[in-house]
Short mmCIF file of C-alpha atoms in Angstrom, two decimals:
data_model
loop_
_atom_site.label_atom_id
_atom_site.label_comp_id
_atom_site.label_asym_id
_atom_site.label_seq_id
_atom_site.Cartn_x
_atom_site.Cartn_y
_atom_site.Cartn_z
CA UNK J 1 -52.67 105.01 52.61
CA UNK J 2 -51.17 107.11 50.09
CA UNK J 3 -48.28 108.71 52.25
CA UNK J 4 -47.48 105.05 53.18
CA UNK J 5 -47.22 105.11 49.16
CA UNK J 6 -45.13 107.69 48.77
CA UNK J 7 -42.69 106.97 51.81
CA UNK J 8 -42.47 103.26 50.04
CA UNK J 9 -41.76 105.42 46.56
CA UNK J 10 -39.07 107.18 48.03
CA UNK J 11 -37.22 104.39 49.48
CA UNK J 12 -37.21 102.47 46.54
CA UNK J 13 -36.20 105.20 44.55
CA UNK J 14 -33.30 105.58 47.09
CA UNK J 15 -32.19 102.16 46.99
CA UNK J 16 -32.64 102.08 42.90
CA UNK J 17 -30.05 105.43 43.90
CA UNK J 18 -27.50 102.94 45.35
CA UNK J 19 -27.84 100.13 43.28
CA UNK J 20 -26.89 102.29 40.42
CA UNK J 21 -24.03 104.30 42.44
CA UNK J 22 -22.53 100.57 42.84
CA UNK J 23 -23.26 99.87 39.35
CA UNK J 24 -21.47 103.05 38.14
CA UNK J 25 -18.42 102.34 40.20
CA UNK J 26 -18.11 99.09 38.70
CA UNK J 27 -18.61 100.33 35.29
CA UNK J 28 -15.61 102.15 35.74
CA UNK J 29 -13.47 99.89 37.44
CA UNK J 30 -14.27 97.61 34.71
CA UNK J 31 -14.02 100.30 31.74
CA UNK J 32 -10.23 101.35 33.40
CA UNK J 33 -9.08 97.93 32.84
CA UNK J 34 -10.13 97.52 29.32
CA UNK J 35 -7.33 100.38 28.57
CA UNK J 36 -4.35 98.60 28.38
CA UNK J 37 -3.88 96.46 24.85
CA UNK J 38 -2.95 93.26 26.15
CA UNK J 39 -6.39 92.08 28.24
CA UNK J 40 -6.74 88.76 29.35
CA UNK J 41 -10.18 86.82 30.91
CA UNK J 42 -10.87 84.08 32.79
CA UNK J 43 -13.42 81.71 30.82
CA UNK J 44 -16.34 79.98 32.92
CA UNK J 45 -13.78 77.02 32.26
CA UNK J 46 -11.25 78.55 34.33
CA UNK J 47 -8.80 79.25 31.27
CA UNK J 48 -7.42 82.66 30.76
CA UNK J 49 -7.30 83.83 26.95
CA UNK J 50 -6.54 87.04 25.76
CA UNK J 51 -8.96 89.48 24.51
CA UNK J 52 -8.56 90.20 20.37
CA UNK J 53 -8.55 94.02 19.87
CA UNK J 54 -11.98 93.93 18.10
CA UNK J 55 -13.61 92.06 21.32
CA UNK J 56 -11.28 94.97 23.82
CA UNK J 57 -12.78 97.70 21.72
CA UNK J 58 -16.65 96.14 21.90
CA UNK J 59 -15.92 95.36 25.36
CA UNK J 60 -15.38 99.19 25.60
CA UNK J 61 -18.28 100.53 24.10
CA UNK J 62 -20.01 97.75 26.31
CA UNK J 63 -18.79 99.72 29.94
CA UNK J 64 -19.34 103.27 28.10
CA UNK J 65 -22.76 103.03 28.01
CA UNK J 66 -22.99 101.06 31.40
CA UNK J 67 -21.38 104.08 32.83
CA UNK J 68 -24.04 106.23 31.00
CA UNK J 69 -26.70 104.19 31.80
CA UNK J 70 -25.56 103.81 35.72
CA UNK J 71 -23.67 106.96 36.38
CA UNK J 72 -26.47 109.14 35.24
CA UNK J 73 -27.87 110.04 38.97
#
């Protein structure tokens, strides 16, 4: 009963491993494209605005500690 346990504890923690490697990369991903000044999104609505440089910069500290969070394996 309690290797079962464990072996179920380890593959969780493994997958949490993953999840967070795929997190990480998308962190960055997003985070790179938050460099340039002139950002644009696509609303929910399907219109594309640009981002204001206060919203880029939040948007920045946002994926910094994303990657911290994610990236910390």
């Amino acid at each position: 009963e309690e290797r079962k346990k464990e072996k179920s504890d380890v593959a969780a923690k493994k997958q949490q491993l993953e999840e967070n490697k795929v997190r990480c990369e998308q962190a960055k991903k997003h985070l790179a494209s938050l460099q340039y000044p002139k950002v644009t999104v696509t609303e929910d609505s399907g219109t594309v605005r640009a981002l204001g440089e206060e919203e880029r910069q939040e948007k920045i500290k946002n994926g910094e500690k994303m990657i911290t969070e994610a990236c910390n394996y």
